[in-house]
Each structure stands twice: as C-alpha cells, then as structure tokens.
mmCIF file of C-alpha atoms and ligand atoms in Angstrom:
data_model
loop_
_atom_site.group_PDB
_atom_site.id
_atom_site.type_symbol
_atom_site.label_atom_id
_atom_site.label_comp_id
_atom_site.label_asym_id
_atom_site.label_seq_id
_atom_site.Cartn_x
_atom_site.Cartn_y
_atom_site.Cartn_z
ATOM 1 C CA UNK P 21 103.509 80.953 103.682
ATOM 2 C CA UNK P 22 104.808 81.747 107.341
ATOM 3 C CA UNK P 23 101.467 84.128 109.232
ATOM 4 C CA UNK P 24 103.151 86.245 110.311
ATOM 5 C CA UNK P 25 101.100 89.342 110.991
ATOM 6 C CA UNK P 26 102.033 92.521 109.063
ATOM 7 C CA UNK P 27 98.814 94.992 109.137
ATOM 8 C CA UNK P 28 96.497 94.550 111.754
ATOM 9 C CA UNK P 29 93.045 96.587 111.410
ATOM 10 C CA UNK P 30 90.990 96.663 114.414
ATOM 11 C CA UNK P 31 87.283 97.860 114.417
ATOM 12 C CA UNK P 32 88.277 100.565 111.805
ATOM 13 C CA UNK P 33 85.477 103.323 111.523
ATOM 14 C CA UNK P 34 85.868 106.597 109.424
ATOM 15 C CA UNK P 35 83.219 109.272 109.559
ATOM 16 C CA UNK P 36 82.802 112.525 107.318
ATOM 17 C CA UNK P 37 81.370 115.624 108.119
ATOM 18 C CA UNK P 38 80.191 116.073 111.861
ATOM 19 C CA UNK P 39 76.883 116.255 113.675
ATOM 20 C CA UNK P 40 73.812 115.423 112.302
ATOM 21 C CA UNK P 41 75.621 115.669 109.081
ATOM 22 C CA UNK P 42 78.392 113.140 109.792
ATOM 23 C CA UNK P 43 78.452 109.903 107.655
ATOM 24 C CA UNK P 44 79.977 106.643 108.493
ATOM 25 C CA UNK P 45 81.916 105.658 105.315
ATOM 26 C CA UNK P 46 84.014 102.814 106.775
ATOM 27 C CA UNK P 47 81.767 100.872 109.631
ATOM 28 C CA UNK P 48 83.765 98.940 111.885
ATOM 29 C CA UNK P 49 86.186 97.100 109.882
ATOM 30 C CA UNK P 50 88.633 94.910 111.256
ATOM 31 C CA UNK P 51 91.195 92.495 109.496
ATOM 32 C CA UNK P 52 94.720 91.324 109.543
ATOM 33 C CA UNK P 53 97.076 91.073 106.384
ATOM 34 C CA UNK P 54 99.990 88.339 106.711
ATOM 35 C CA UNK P 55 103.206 89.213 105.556
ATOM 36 C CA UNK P 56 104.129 88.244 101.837
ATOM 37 C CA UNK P 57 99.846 87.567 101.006
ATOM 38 C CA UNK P 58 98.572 89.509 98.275
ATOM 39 C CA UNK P 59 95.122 90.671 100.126
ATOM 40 C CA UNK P 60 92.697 91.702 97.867
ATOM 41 C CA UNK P 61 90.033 94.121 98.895
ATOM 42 C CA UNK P 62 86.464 93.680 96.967
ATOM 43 C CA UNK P 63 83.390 96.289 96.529
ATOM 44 C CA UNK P 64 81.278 98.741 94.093
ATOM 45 C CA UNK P 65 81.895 102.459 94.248
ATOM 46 C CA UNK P 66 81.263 104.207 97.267
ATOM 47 C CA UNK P 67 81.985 101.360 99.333
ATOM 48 C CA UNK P 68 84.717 102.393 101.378
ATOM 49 C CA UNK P 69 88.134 100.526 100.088
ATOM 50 C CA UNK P 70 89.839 104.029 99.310
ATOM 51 C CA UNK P 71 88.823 105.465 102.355
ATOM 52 C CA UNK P 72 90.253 102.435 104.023
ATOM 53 C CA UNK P 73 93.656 102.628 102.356
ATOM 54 C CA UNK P 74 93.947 106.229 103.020
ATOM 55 C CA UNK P 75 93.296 105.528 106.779
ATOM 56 C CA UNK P 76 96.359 103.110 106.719
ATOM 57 C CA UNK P 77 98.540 105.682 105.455
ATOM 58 C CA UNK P 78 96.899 108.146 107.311
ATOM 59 C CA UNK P 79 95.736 110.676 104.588
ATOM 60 C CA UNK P 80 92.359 109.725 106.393
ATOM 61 C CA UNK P 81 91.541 109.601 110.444
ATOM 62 C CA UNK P 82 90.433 106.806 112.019
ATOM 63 C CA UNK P 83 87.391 108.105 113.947
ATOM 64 C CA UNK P 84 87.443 104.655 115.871
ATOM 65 C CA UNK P 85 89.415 101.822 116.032
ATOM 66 C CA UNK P 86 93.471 100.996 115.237
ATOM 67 C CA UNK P 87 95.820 99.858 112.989
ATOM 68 C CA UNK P 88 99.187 98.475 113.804
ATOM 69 C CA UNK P 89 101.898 97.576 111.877
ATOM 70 C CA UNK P 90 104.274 94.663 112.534
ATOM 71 C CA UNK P 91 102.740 95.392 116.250
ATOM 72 C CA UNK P 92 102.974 98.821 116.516
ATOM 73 C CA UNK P 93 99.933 101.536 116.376
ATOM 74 C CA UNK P 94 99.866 103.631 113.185
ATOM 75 C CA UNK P 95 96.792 105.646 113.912
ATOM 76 C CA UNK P 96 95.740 108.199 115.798
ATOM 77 C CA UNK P 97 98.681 110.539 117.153
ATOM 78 C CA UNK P 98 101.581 109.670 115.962
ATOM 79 C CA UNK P 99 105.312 110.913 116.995
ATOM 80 C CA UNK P 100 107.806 112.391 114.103
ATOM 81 C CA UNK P 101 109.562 109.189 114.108
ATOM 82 C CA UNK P 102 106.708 106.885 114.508
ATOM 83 C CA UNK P 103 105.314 108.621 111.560
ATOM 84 C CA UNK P 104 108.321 107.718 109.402
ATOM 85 C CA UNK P 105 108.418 103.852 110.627
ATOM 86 C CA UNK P 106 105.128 104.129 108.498
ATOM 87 C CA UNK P 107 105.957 106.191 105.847
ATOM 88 C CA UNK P 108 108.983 104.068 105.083
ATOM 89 C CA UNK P 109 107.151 100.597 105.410
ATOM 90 C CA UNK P 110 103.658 101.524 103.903
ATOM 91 C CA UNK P 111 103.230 103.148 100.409
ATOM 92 C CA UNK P 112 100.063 103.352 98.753
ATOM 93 C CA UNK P 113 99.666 103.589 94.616
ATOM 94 C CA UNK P 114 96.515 105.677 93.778
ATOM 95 C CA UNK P 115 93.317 104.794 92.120
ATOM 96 C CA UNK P 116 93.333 106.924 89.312
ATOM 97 C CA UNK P 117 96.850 107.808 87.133
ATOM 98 C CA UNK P 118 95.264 110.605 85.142
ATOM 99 C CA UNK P 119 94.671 112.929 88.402
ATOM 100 C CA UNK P 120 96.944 111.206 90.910
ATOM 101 C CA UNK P 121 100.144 112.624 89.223
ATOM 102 C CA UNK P 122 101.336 116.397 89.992
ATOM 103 C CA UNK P 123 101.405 117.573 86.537
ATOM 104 C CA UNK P 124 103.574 120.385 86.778
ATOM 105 C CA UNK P 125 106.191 118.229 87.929
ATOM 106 C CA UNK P 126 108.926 116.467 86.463
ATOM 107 C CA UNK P 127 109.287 112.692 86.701
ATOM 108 C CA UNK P 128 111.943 112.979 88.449
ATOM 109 C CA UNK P 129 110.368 115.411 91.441
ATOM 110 C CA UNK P 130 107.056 112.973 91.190
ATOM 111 C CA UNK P 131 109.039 109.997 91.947
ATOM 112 C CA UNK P 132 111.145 111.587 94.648
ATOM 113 C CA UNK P 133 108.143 113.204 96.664
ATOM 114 C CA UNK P 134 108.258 110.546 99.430
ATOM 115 C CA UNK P 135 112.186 110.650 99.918
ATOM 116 C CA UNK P 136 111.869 114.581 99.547
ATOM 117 C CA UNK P 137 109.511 114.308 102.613
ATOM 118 C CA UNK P 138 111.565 111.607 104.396
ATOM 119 C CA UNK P 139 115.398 113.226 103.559
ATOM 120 C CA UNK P 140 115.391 109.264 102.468
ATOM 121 C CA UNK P 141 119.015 109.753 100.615
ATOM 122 C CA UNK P 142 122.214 111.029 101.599
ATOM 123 C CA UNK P 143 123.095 113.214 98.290
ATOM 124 C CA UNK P 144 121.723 113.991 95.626
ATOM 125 C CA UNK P 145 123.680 111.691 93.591
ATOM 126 C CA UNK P 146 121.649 108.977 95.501
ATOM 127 C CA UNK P 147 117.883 110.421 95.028
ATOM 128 C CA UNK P 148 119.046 109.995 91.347
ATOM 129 C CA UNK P 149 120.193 106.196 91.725
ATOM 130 C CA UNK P 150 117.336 105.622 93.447
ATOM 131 C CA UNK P 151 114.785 107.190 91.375
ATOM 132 C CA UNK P 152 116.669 105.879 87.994
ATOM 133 C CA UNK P 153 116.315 101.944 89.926
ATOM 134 C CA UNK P 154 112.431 102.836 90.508
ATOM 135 C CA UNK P 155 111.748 103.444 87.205
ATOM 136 C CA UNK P 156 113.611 100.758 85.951
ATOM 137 C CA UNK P 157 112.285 98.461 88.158
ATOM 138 C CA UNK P 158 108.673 99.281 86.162
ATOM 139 C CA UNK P 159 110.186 98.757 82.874
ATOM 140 C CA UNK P 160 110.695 102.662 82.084
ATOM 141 C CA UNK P 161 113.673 104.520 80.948
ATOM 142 C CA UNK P 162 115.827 106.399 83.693
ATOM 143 C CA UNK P 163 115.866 109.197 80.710
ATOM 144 C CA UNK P 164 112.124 109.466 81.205
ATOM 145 C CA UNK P 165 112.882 111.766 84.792
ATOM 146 C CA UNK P 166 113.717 114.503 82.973
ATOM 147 C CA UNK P 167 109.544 114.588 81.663
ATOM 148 C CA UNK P 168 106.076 115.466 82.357
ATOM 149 C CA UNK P 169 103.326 113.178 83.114
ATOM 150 C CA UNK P 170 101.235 114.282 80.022
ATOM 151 C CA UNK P 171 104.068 112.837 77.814
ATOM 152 C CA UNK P 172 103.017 109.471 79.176
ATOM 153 C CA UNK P 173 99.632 106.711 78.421
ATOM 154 C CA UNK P 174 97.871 105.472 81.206
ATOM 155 C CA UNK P 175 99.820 102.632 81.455
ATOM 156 C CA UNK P 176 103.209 104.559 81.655
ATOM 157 C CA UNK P 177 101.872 107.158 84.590
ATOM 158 C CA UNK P 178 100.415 104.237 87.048
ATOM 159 C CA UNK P 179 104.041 102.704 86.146
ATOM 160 C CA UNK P 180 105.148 105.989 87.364
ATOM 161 C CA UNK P 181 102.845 105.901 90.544
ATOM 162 C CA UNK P 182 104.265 102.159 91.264
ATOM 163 C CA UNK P 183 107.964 103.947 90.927
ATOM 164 C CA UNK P 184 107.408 106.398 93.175
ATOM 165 C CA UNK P 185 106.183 103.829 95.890
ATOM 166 C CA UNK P 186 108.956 101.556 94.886
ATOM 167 C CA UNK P 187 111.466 104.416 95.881
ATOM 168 C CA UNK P 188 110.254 103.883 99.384
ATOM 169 C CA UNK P 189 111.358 100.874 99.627
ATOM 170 C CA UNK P 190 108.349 99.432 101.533
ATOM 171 C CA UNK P 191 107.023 95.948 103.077
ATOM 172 C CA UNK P 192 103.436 96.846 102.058
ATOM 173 C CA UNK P 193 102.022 98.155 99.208
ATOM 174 C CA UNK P 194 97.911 99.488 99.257
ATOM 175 C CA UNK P 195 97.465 99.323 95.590
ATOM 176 C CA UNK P 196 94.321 101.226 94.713
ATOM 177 C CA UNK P 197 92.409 99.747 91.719
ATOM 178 C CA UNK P 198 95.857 99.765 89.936
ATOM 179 C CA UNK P 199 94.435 98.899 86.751
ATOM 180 C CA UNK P 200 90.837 99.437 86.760
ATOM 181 C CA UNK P 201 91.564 102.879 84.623
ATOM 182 C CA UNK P 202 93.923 101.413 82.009
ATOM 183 C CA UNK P 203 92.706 100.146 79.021
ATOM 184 C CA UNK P 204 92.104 96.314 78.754
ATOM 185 C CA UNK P 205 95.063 95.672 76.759
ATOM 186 C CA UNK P 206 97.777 97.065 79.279
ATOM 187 C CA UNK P 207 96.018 95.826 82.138
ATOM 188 C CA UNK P 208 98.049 92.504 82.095
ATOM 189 C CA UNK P 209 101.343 94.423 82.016
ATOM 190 C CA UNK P 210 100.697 96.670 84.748
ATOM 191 C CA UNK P 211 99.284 93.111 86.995
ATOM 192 C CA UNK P 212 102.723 91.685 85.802
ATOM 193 C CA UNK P 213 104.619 94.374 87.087
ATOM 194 C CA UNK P 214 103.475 94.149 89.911
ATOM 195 C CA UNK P 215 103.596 90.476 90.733
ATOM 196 C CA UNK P 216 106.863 90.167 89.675
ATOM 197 C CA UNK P 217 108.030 93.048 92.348
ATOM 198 C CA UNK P 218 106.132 91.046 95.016
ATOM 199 C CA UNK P 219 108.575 88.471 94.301
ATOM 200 C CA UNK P 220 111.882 90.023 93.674
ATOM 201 C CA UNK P 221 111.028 92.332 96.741
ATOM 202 C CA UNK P 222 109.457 90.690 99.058
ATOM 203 C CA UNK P 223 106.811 92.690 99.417
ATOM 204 C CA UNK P 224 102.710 92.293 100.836
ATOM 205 C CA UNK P 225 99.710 94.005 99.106
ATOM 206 C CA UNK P 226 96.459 95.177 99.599
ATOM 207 C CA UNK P 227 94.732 94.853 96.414
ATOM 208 C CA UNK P 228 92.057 96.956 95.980
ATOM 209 C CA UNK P 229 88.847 95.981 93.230
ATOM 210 C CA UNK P 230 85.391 96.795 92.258
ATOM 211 C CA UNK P 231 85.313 93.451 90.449
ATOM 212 C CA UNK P 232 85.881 89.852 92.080
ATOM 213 C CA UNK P 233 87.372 88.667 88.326
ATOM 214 C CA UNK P 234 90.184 90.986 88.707
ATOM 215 C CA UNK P 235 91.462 89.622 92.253
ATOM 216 C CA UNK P 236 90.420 86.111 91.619
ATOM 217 C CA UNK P 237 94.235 85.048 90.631
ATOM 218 C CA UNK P 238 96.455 87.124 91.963
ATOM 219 C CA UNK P 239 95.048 87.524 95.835
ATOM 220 C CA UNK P 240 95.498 84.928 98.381
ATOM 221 C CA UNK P 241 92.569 85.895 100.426
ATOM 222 C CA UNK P 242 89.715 88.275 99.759
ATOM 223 C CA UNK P 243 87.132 90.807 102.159
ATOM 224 C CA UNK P 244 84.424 91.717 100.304
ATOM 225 C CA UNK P 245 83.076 95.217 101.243
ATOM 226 C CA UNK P 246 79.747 96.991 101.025
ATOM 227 C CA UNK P 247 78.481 100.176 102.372
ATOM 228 C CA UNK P 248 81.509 100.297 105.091
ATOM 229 C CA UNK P 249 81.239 97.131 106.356
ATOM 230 C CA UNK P 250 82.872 93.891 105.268
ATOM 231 C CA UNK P 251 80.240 91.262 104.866
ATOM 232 C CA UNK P 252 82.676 88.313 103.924
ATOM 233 C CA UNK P 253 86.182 87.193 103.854
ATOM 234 C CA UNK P 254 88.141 83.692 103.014
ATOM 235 C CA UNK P 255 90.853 82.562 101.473
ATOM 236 C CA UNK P 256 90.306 83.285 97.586
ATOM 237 C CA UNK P 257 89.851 79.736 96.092
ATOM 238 C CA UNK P 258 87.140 79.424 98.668
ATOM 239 C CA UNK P 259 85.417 82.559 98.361
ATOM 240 C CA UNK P 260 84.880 81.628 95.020
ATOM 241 C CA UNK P 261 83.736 78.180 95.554
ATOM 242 C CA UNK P 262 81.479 78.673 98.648
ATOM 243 C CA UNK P 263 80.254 82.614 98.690
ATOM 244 C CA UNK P 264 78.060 82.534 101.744
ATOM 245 C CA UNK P 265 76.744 86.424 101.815
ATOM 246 C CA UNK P 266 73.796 87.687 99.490
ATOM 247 C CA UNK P 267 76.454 90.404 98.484
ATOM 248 C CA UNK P 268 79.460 88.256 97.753
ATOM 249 C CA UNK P 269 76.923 86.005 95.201
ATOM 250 C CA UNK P 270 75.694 89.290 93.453
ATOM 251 C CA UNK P 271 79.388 89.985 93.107
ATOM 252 C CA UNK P 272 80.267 86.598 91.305
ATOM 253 C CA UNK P 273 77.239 86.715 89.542
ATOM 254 C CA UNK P 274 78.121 89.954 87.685
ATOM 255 C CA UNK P 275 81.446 88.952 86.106
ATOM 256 C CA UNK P 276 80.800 87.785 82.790
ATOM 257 C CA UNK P 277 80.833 84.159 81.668
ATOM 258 C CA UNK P 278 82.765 83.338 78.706
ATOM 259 C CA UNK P 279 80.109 81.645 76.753
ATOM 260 C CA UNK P 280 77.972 84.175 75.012
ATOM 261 C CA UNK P 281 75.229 81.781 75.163
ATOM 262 C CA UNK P 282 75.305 80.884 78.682
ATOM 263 C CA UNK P 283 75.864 85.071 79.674
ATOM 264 C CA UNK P 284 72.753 85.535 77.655
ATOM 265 C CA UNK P 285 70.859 83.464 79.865
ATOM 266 C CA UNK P 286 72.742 83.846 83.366
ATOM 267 C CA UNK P 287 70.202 85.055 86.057
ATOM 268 C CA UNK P 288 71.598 88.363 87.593
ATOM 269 C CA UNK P 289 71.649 88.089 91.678
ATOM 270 C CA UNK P 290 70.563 90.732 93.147
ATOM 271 C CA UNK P 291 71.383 91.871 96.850
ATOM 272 C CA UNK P 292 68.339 92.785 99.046
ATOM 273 C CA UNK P 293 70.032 94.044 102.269
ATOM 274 C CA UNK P 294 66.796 93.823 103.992
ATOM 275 C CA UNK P 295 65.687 89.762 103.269
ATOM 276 C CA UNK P 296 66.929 88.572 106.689
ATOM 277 C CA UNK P 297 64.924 90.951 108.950
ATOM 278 C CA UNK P 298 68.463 92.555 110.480
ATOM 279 C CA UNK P 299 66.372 95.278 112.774
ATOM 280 C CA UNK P 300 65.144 91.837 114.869
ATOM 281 C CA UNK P 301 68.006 89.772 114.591
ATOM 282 C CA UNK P 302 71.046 92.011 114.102
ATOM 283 C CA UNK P 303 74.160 90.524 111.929
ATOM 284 C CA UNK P 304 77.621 89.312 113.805
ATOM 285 C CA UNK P 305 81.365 88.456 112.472
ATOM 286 C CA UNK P 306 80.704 84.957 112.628
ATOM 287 C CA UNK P 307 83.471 81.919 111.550
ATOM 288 C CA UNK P 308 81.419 80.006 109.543
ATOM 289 C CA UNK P 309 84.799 77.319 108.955
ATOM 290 C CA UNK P 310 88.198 78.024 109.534
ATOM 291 C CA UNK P 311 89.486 81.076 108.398
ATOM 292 C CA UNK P 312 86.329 81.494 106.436
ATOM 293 C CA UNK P 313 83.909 84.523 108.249
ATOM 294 C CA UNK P 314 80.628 86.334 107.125
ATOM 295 C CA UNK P 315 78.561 88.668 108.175
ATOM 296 C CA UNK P 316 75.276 86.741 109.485
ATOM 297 C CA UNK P 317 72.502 86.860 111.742
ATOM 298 C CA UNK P 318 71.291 83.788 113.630
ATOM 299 C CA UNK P 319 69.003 82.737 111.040
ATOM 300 C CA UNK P 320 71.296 83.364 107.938
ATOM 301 C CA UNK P 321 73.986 81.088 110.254
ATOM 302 C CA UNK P 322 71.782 78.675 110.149
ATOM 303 C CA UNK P 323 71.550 78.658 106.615
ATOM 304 C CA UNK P 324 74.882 79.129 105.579
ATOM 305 C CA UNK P 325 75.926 76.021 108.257
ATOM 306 C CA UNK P 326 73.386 73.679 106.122
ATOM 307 C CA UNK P 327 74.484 74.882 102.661
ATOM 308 C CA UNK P 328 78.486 74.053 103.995
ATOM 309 C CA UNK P 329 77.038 70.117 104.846
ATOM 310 C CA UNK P 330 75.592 70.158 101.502
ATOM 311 C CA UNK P 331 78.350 71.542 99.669
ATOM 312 C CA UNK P 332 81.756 69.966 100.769
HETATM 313 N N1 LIG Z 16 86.873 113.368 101.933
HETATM 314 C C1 LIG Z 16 85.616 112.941 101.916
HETATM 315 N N2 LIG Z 16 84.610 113.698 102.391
HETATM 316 C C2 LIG Z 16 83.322 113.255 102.410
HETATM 317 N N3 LIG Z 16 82.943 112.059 101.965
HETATM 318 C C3 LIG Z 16 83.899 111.253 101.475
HETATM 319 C C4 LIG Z 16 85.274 111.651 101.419
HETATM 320 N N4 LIG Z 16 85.986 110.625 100.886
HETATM 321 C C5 LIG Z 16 85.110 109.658 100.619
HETATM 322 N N5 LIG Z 16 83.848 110.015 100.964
HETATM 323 C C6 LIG Z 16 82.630 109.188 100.849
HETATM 324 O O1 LIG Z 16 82.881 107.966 101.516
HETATM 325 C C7 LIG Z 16 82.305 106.866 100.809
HETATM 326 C C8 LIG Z 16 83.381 105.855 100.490
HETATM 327 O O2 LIG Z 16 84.258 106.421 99.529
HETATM 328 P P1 LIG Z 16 85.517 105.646 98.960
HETATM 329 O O3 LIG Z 16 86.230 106.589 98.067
HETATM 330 O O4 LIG Z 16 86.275 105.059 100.081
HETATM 331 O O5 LIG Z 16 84.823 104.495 98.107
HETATM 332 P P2 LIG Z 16 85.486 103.403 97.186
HETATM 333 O O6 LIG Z 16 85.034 102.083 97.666
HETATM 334 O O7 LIG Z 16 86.944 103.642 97.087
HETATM 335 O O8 LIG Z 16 84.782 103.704 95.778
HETATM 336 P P3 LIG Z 16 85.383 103.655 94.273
HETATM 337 O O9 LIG Z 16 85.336 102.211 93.864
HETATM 338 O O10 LIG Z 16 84.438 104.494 93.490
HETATM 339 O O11 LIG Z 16 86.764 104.208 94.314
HETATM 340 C C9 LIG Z 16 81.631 107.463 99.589
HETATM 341 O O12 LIG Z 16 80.268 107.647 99.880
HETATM 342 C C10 LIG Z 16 82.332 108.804 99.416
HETATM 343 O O13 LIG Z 16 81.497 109.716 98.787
HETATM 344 MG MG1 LIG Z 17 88.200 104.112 95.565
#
C-alpha cells in the first residue's frame, strides 16, 4: 500500500456548550489516514468517534486544531468552493438507518440530497443515472427510487445511506457504526458491500466501532478512543497482539470467546483511569515501536518498553 496521506487530523478538539458549561467531547486528537487503508476508529458510547466524523465533514466545529485533506485545510472557514472540494471527496454514512433517513422523502430525493446541494449533474436525466448506479451499486433495485424509507429493513435503508454517499462519488468514506444497528444476520452483507466498493472504487474509510471484534478484519490500522482522547493506535494485527493501554485490554477482553467454557471463566479487565497517578506524571503520545503509539506516562513507558522485550 503506497502512504500516501489522504486525511490529516491535527490536535482535533471539539467543545459543547460554552463557559463554565462547555464540555470537551473530542480532546486533542490527532491522526493521519493513508489513502486506500480502511481506518477503523474504536470506543464505547459517548466517546467521541461521531463527533469526530462530523468535524471532518464539518456538521461539527473544530474548536481547536485542523484537518486537511490531500494537503489542504477543511476546517475552520471555508470558501464556497473549498467547501465543495470537501463535499465532493468526503461523504459520511450515518450511525443509525432508522433516524438518519428523511422519511418524508422519496428514495430518489434521499439519494440525490448531496448532488441537489452540489448541482453535481448536468440534467436531470443524469441525477437519475446516477442515483439508479448508486443503488445498484448496493445491490437494490433502481425501481426502489420511486419509495419511502419505511418500505425498507434495516439492512435496505443503511444500503440506502451507502447509495446516497456513493452518488458523491468520493475518495473517503466516514462510515459511522454501519452495522452496529442491523440485526446480526445482515451484518455480513452490509460489511460486504462495503468492502467490495473499497475495491471496485478505490476508495479509503474511516470505520467507526464500539467493539474491537467488528474492526478486527476489515481495518488496516486501528485508534482506540476513550473519553475524547485516543489512548492507542497500531496497525490492526498488532493492536491485537500487543495492546499496551489499560483501555485497549478492557476492550479485547470484552469480546466474547468462542468457547462457552473458556467465556465462562474469562476474567473481565477493567480500566481504572486513575492506576498510574496521571495528576504527578501526566500522559504523552509516545511511539512505543514503529508506527505503534500509546498514550503513557513515564512510568507506564517504562512498563510497556519491558512487556515489548518480553513479548516479541
Ligand atoms: N450536539 C451536541 N451537543 C452537546 N453534546 C454533544 C453533542 N453531540 C455529542 N455530544 C456529547 O459529546 C460526547 C461524544 O458524543 P459522540 O456522539 O461523539 O459519541 P460516540 O463515541 O459517537 O458514541 P456512540 O457510540 O454512542 O455513538 C457525548 O458525551 C455526547 O453526549
Ligand atoms: Mg456515535
């Protein structure tokens, strides 16, 4: 895989409210997605990932901090035509598709928002090509335009939401807990779907999960994310293999084992934010091995330098 540099985010903060009332929801977040990886974005509810995603397409502000895209700054003040180099490169497929989809529209309307907002086609005989190839592209019928979402399962509407970021046309795609609100049996199709358009189209994702299982195959590298801050990042394999940060083990240790028998009698690990003493010896972004970083104070370096010797 070439590394080249598609999404850079640099010191990302996002804050709610203002004052005395204002809460930090993403905490100084910085990393860089390569073109054509499949970057998967790990942490419980509440953690910050949406927030995140809607920073990089700007539904959210960045309150400190940039983004750039293939070089060029996406946040903050943007120009009209700066705004549509992003819109046209960066689509982002929501969380939930029960509530993302505009339910008074038709299929057709839902899945030509973006080009509405863009003037993305020439004629209207083009929207229609383009939103027929959309919806073919995620295995549904071009005759399904002509309905409304509540004629559709789960599965069909986040096939819909893929569509409608499809019609775009974009180099990177924030996917938003794609599947985490589909039913277990149509969670493989949707996955599918989606790494087959990676292929055919090129394309880069963000991958966003509460649960490490879900990313462990399809993401090439993984941040793991709690409370606004990410505490740990590496390339997948090694993530799994070597977790250095408290969080990132209570993570792995709550997917599910296979064996009944061995799940009965797993030991749960839980994350105690405070063990290291961080008021006297404050956490850095520290390397730990190549391309491998963590969130550590000195004496959790330390630690994490002798378990590496030990373990490989
Ligand atoms: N518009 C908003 N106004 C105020 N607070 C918000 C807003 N959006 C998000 N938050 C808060 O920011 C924090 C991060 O929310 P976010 O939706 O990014 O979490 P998440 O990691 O996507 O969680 P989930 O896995 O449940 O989707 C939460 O505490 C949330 O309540
Ligand atoms: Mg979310």
């Amino acid at each position: 895989m070439s590394k080249e540099i598609l999404l850079e985010v640099k010191n990302l903060s996002v804050d709610f409210g203002r004052g005395k009332k204002a809460f930090r929801a993403v905490d100084d977040v910085s990393f860089n997605i390569y073109k054509g990886e499949t970057f998967g974005l790990v942490g419980e509810s509440g953690s910050g990932k949406t927030t995140i995603g809607r920073a990089i397409v700007r539904i959210n502000e960045a309150s400190e901090g940039e983004i750039r895209f293939q070089g060029r700054k996406i946040s903050g003040k943007l120009s009209r035509d700066e705004d549509r180099f992003v819109t046209e490169r960066v689509q982002m497929i929501f969380q939930d598709p029960m509530a993302s989809l505009n339910e008074r529209a038709k299929v057709d309307y839902i899945v030509s928002e973006g080009l509405y907002n863009i003037k993305g086609f020439k004629s209207e005989k083009e929207r229609k090509e383009k939103v027929e190839k959309a919806l073919l592209d995620v295995g549904l019928l071009p005759e399904f335009a002509s309905r409304f979402p509540h004629e559709f399962s789960g599965g069909q509407r986040q096939r819909i939401g893929i569509a409608r970021t499809l019609v775009m046309e974009p180099e990177l795609i924030i996917a938003d807990e794609p599947i985490s609100a589909l039913d277990v049996s149509i969670r493989a199709q949707v996955l599918n779907i989606l790494s087959l358009l990676k292929k055919t189209k090129s394309l880069t994702y963000l991958f966003v999960a509460h649960d490490l299982s879900v990313v462990r195959f399809i993401t090439d590298r993984i941040a793991v994310i709690h409370k606004g801050k990410i505490v740990e990042m590496a390339e997948s394999e090694e993530l799994f293999k070597m977790p250095m940060h408290p969080y990132t083990k209570s993570l792995l240790s709550a997917i599910p084992l296979p064996d009944p028998i061995a799940e009965s009698k797993k030991k749960l690990y839980v994350y105690d934010p405070n063990i290291h003493e961080y008021d006297l010896d404050p956490p850095k972004w520290v390397e730990i091995k190549p391309e491998h970083f963590v969130l550590a104070n000195k004496k959790e370096v330390e630690m994490y330098k002798v378990a590496y010797a030990q373990g490989g």
